[in-house]
Short mmCIF file of N, CA and C in Angstrom, two decimals:
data_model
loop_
_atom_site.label_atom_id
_atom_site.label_comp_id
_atom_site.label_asym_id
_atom_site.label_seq_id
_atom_site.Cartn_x
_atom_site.Cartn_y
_atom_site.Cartn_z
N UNK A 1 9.71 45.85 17.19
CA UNK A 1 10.41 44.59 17.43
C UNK A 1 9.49 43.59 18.14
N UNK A 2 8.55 44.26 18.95
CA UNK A 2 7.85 43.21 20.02
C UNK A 2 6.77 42.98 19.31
N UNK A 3 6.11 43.60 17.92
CA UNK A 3 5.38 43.27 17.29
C UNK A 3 5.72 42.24 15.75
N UNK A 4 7.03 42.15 15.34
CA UNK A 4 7.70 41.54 14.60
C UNK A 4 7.75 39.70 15.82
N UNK A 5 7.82 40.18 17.21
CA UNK A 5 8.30 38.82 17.36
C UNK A 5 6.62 37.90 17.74
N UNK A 6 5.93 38.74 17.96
CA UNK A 6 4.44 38.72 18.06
C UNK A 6 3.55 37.90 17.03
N UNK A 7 3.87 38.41 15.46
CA UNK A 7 3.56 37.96 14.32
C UNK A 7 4.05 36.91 14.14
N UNK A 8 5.89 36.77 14.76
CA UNK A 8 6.14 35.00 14.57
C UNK A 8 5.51 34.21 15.24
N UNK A 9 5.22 34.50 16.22
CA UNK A 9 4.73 33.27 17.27
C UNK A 9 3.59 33.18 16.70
N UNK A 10 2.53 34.11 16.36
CA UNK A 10 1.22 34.09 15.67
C UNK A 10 1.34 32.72 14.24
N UNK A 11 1.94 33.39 13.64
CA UNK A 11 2.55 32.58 12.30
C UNK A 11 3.03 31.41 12.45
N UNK A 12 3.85 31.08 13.90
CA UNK A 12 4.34 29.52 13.97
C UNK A 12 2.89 28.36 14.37
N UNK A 13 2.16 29.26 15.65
CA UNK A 13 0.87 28.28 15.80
C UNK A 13 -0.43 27.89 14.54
N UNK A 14 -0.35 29.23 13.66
CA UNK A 14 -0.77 28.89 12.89
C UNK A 14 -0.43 27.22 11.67
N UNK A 15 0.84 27.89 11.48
CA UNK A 15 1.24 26.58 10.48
C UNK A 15 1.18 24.97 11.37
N UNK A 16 1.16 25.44 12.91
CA UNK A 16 1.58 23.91 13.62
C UNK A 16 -0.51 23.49 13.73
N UNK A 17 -1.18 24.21 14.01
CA UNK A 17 -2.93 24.36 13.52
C UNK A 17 -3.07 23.37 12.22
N UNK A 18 -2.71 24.45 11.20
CA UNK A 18 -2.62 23.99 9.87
C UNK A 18 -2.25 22.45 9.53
N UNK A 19 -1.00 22.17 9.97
CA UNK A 19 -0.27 20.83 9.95
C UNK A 19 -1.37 20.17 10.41
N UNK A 20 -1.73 20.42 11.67
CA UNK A 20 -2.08 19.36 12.84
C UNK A 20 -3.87 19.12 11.99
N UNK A 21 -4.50 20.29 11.64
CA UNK A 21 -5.96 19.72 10.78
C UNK A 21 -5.65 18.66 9.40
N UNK A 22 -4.63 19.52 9.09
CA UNK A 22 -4.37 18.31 7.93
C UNK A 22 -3.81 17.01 7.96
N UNK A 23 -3.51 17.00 9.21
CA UNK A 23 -2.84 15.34 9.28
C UNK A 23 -3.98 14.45 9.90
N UNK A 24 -5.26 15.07 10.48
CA UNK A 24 -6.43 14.37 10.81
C UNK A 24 -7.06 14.14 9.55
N UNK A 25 -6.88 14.92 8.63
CA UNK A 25 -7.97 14.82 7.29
C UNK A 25 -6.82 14.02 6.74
N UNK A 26 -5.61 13.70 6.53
CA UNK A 26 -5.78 12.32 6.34
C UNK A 26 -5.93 11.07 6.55
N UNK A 27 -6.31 10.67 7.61
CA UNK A 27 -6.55 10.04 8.19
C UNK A 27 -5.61 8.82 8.99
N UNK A 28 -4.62 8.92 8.75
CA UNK A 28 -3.05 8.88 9.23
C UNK A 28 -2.93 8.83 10.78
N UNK A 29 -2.38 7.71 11.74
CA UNK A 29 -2.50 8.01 13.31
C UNK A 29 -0.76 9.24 13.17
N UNK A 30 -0.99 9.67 14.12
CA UNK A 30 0.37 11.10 13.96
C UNK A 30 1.41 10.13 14.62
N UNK A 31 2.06 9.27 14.00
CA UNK A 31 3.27 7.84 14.62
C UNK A 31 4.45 8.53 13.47
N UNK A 32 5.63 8.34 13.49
CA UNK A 32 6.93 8.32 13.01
C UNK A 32 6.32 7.73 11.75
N UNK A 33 7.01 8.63 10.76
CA UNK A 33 6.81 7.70 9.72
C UNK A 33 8.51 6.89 9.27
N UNK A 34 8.72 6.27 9.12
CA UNK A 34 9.84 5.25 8.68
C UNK A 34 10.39 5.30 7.38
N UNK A 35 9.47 5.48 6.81
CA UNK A 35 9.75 5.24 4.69
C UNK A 35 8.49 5.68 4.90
N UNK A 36 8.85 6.27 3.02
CA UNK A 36 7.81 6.65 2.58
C UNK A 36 8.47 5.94 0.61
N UNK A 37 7.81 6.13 0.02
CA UNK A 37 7.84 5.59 -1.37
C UNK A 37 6.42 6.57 -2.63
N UNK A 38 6.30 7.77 -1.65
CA UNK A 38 5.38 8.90 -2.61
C UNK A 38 6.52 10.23 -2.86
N UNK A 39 6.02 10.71 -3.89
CA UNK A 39 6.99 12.21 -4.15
C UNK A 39 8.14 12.18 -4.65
N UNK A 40 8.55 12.94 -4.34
CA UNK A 40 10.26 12.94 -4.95
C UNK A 40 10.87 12.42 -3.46
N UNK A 41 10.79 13.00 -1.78
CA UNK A 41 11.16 11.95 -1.20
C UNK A 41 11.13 10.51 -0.37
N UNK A 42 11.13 9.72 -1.49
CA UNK A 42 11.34 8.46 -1.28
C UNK A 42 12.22 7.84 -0.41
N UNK A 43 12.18 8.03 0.83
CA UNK A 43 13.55 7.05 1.77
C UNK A 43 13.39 5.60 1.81
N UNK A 44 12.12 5.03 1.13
CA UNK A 44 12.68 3.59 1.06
C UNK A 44 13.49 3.06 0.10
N UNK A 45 14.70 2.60 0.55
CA UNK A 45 15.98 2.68 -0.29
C UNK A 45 15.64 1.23 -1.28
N UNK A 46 15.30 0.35 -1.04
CA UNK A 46 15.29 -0.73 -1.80
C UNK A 46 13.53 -1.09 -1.57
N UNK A 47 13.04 -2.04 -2.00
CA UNK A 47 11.87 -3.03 -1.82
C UNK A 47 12.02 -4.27 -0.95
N UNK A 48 10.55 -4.24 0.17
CA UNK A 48 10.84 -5.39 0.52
C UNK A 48 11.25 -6.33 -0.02
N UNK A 49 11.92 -7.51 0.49
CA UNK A 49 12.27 -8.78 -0.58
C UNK A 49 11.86 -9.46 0.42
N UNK A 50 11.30 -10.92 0.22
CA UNK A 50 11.42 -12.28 0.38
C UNK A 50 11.32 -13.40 -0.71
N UNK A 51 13.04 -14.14 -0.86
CA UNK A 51 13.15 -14.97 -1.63
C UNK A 51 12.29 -15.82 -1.35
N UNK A 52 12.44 -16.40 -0.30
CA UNK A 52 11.52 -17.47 0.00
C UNK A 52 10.43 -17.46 -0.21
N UNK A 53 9.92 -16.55 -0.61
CA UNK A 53 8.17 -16.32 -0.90
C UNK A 53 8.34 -15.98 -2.39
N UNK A 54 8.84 -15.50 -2.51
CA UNK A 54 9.63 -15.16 -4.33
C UNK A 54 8.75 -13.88 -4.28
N UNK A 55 8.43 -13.08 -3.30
CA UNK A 55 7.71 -11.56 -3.58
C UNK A 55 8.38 -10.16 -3.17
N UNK A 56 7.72 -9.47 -4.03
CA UNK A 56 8.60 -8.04 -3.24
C UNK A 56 7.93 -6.87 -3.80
N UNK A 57 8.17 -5.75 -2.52
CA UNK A 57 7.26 -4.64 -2.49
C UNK A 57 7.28 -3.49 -1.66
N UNK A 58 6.79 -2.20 -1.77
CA UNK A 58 7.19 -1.25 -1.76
C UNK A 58 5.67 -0.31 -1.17
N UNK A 59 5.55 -0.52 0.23
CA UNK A 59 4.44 0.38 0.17
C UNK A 59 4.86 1.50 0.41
N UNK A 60 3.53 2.64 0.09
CA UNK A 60 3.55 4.04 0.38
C UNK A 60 4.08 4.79 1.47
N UNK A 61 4.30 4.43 3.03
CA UNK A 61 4.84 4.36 3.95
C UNK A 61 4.90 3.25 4.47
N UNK A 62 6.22 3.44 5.89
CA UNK A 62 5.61 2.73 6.75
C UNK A 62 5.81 3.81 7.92
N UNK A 63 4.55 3.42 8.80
CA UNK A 63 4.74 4.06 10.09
C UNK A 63 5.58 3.05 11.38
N UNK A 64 5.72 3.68 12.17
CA UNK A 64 6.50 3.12 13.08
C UNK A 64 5.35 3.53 14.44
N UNK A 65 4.65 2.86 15.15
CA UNK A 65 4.31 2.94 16.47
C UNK A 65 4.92 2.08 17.53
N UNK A 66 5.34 2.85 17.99
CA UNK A 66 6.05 1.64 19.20
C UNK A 66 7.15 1.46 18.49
N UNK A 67 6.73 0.02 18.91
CA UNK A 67 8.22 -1.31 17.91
C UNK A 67 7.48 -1.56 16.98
N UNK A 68 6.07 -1.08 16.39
CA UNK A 68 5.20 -2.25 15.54
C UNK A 68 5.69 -1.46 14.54
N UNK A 69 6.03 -1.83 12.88
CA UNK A 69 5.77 -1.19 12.16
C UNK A 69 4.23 -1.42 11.09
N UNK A 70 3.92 -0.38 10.61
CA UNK A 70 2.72 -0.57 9.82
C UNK A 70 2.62 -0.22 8.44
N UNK A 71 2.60 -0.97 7.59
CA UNK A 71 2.27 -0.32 6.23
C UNK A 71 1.18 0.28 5.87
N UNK A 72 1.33 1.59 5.12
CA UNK A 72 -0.01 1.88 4.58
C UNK A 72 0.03 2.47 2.91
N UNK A 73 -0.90 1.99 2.34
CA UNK A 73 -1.24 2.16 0.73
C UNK A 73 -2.18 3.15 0.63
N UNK A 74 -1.31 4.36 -0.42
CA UNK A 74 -2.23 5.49 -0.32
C UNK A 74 -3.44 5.53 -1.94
N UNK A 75 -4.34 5.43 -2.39
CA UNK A 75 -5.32 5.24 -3.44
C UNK A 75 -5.77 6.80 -3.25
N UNK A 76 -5.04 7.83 -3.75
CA UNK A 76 -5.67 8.89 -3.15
C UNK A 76 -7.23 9.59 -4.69
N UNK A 77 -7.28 8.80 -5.77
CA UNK A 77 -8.06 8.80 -6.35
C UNK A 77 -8.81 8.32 -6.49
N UNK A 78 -9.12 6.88 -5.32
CA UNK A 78 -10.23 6.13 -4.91
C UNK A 78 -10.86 6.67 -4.14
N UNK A 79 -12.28 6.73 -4.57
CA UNK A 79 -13.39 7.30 -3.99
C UNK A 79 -14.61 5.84 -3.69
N UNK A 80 -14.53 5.15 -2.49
CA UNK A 80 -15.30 3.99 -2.38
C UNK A 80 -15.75 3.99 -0.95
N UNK A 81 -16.87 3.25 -0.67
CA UNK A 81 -17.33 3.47 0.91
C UNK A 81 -16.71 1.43 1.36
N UNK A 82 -16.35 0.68 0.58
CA UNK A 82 -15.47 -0.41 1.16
C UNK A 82 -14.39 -0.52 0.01
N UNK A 83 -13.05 -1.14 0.61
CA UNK A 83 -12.12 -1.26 -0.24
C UNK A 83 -11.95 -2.49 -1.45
N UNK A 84 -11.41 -2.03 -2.12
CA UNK A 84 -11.47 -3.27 -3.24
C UNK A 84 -10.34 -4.18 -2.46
N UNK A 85 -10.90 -5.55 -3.32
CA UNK A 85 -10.62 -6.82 -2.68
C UNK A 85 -8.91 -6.59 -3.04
N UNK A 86 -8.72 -6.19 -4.22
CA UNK A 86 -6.87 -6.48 -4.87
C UNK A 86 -6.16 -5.69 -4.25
N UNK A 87 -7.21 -3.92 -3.68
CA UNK A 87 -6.25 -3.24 -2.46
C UNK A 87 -6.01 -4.02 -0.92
N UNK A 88 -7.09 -4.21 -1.16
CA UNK A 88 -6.54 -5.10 0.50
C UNK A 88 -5.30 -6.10 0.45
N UNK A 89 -5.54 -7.08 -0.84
CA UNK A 89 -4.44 -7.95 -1.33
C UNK A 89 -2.99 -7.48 -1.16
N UNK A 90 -3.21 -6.38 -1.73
CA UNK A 90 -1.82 -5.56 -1.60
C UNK A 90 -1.52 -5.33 -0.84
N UNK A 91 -1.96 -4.38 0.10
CA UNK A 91 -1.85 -4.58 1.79
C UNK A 91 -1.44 -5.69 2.80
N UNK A 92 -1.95 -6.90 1.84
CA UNK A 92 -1.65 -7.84 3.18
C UNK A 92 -0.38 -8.27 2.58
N UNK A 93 -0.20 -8.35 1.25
CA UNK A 93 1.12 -8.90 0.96
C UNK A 93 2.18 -7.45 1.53
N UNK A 94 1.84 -6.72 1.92
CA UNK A 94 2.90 -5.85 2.60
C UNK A 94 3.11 -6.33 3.79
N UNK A 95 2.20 -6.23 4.36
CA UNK A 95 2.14 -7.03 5.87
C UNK A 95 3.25 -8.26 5.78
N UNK A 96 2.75 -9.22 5.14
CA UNK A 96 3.56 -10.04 5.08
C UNK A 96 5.10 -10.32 4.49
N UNK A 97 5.51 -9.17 4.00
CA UNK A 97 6.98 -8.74 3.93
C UNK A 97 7.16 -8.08 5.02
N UNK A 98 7.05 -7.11 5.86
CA UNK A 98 7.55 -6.86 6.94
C UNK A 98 7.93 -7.99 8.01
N UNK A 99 6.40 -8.69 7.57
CA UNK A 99 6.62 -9.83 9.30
C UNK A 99 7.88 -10.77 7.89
N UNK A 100 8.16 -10.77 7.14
CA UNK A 100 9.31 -11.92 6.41
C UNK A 100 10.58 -10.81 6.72
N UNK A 101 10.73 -10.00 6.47
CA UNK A 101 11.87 -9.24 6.69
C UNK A 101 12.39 -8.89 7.92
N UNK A 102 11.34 -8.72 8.87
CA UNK A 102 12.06 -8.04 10.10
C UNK A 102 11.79 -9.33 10.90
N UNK A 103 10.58 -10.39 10.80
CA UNK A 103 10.60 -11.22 12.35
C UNK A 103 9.85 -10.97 13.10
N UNK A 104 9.15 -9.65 12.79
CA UNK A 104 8.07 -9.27 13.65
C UNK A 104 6.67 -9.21 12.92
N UNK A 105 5.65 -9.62 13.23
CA UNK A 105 4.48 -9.40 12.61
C UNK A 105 3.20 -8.07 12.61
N UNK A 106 3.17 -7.47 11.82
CA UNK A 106 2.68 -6.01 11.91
C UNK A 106 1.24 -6.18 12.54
N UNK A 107 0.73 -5.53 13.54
CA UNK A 107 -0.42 -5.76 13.82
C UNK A 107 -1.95 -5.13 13.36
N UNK A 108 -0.95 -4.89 12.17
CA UNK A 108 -2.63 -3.72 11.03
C UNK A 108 -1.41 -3.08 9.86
N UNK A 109 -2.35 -3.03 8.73
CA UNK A 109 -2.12 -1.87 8.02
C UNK A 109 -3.10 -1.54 7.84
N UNK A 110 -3.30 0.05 6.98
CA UNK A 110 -3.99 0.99 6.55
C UNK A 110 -3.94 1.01 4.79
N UNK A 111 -5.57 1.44 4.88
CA UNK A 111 -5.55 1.15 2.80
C UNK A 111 -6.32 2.95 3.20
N UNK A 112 -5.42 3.93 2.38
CA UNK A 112 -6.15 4.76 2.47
C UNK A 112 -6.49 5.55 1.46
N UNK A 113 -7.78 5.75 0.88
CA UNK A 113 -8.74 6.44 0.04
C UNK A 113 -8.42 8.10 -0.26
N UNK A 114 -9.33 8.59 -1.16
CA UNK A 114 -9.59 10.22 -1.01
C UNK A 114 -10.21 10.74 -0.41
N UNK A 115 -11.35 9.53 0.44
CA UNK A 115 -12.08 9.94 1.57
C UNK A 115 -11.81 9.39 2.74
N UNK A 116 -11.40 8.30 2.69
CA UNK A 116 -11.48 7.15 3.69
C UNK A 116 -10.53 6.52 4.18
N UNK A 117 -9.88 6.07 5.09
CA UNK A 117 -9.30 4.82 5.70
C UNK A 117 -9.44 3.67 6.34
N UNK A 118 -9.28 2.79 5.69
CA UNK A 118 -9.66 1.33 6.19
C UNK A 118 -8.61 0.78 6.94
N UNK A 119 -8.75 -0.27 7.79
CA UNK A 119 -7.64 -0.76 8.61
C UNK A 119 -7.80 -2.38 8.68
N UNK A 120 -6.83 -3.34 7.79
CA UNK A 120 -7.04 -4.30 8.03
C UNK A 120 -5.71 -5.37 8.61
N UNK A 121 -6.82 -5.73 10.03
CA UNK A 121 -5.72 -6.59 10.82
C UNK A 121 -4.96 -8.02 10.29
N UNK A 122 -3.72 -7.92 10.89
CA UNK A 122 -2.73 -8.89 10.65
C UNK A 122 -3.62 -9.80 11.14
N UNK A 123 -3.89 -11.00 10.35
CA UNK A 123 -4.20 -12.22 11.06
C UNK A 123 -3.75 -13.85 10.35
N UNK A 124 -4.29 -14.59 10.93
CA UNK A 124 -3.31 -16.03 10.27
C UNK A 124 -4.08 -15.77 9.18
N UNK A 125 -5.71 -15.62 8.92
CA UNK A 125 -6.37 -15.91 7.55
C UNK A 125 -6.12 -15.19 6.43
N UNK A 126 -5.49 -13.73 7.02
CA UNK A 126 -5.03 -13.12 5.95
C UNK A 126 -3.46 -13.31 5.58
N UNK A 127 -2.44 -13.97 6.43
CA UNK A 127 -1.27 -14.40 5.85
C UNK A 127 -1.71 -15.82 4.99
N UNK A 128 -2.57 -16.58 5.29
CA UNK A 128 -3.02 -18.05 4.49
C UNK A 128 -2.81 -16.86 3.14
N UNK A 129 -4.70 -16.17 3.13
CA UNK A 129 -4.93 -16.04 2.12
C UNK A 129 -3.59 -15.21 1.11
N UNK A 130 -3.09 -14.47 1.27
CA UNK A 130 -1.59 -14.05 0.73
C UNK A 130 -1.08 -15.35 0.33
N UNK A 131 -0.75 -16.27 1.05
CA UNK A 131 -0.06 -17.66 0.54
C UNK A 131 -0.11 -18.04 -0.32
N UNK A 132 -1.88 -18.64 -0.45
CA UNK A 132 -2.29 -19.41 -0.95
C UNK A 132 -2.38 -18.51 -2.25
N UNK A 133 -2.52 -17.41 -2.40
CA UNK A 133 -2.73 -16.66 -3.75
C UNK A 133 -1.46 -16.76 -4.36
N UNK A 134 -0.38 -16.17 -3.65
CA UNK A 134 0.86 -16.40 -3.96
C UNK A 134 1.08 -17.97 -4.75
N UNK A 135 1.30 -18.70 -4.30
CA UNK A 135 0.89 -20.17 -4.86
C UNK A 135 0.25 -20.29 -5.76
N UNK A 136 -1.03 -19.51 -6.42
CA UNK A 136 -1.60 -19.78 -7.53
C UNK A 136 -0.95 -18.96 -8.64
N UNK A 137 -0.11 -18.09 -8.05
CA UNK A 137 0.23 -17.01 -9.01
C UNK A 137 1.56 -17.78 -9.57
N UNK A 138 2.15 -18.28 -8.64
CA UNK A 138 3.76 -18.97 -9.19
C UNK A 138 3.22 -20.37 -10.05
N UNK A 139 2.13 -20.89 -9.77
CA UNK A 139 1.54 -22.11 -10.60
C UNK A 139 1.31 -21.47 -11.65
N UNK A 140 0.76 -20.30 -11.76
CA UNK A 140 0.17 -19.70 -13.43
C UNK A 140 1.30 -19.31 -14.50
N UNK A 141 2.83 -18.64 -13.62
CA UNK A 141 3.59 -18.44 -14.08
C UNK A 141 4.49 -19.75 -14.77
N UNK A 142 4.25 -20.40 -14.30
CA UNK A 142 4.80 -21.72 -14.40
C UNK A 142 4.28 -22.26 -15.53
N UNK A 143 3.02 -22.05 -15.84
CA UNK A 143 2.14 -22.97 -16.72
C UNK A 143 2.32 -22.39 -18.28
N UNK A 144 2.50 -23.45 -18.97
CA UNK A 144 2.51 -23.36 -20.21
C UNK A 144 1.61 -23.03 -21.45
N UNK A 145 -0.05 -22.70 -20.68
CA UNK A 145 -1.10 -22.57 -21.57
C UNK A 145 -2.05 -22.09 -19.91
N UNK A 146 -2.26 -20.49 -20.39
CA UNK A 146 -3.38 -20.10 -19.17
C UNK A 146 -4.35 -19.54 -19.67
N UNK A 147 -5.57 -19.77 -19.87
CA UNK A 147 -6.62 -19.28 -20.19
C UNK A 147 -6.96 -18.07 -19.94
N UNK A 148 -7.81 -17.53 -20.67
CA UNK A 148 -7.93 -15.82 -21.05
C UNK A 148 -9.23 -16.06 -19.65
N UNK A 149 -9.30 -14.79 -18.68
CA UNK A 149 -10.09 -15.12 -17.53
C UNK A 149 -11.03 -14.05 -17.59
N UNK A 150 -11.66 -13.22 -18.69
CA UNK A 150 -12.74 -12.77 -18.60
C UNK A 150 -13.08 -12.39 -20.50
N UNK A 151 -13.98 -11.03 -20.24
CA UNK A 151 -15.23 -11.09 -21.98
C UNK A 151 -15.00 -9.48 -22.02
N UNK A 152 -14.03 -9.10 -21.70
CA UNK A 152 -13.75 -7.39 -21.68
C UNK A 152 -12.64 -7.19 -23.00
N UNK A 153 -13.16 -6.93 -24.19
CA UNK A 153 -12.55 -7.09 -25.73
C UNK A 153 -11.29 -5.59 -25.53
N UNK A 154 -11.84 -4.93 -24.85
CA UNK A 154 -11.55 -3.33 -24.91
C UNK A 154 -10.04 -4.38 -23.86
N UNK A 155 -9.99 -4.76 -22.70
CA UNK A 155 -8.56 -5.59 -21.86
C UNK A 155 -7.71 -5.98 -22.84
N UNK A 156 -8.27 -6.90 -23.67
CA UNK A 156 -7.69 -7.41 -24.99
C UNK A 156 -6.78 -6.59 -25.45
N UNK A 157 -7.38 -5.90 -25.81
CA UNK A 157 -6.63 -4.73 -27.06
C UNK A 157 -5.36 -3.79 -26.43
N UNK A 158 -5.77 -3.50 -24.91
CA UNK A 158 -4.26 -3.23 -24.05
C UNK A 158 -3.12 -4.49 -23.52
N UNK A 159 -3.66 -5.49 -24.31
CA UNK A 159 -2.74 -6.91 -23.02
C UNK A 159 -1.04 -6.92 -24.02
N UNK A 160 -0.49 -6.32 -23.13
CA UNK A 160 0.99 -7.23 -23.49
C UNK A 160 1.52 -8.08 -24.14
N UNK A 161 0.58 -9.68 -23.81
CA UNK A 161 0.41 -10.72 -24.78
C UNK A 161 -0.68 -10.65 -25.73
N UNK A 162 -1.25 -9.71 -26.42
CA UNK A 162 -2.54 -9.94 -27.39
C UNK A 162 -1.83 -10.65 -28.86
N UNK A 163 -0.74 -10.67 -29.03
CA UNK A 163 0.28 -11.05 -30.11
C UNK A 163 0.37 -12.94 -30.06
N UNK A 164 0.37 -12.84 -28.70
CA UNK A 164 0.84 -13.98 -28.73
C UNK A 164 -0.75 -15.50 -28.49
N UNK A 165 -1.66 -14.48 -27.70
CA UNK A 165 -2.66 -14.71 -27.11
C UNK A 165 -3.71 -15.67 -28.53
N UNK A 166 -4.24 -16.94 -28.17
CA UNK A 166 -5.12 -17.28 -29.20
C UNK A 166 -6.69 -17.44 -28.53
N UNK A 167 -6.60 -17.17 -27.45
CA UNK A 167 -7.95 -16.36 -27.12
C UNK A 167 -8.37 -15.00 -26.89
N UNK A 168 -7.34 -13.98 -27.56
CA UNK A 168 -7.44 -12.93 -27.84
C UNK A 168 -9.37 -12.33 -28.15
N UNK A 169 -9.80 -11.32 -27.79
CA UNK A 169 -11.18 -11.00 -27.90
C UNK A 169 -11.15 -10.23 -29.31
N UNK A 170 -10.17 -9.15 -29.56
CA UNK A 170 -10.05 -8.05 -30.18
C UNK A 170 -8.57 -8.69 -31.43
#
């Protein structure tokens, strides 16, 4: 019996070991997580919304430190030593649904890799730049004739609009 209860306690530090190396290798601070939007469980029940911005979105978690909450985007098949410019994009437009939804402004999210985690701070230049992209994106949607924006024939041949497209490559 005293060796049955021996093996549990052995067996519980192990798995709490186990847990605890693997939550450093991902690179994850160990904070509450809030939502998540990977796996089968998903507790973020809806997507951020802001009408007023006309955007909405759904990151991979959010953590909760403190009062701050933080989004983070998981790329777990990106293998890069800096992040691409459209992941960060994504990131900040998360950022900027939290601070539209809750009132509070997040003070970082996380873009995280198969190797790596990047951390990029909330700041005014990165809510501009979100804006201002946002803004070009509702102008493009808007527009009645948008030019084909690169020479990749093989893009062509997967586009949605290639039917409709008269600068089609392919």
């Amino acid at each position: 019996m005293v060796a049955l209860g021996i093996a549990l306690i052995l067996g519980a530090i192990g798995i709490f070991v186990l847990a605890f190396i693997l939550r450093q290798r991902s690179g994850l601070p160990w904070v509450r997580v809030v939502s998540q939007d990977v796996s089968e469980a998903r507790t973020l029940a809806r997507p951020l919304y802001s009408a007023r911005l006309g955007l909405t979105g759904k990151p991979d978690y959010v953590l909760q430190r403190g009062s701050d909450l933080i989004p983070v985007e998981v790329k777990p098949n990106r293998y890069a030593q800096q992040p691409y410019r459209s992941d960060l994009m994504q990131l900040a437009a998360y950022l900027v649904l939290i601070e539209e939804t809750t009132g509070t402004a997040p003070p970082y999210g996380l873009l995280r890799y198969a190797e790596a985690t990047f951390r990029l701070p909330y700041t005014a230049a990165v809510r501009a730049e979100v804006l201002t992209t946002l803004s070009e994106m509702h102008d493009l949607l808007r527009a009645t004739d948008v030019a084909r924006d690169h020479e990749d024939a093989a893009r062509c041949r997967k586009c949605g609009f290639r039917d409709q497209c008269e600068d089609a490559l392919s």
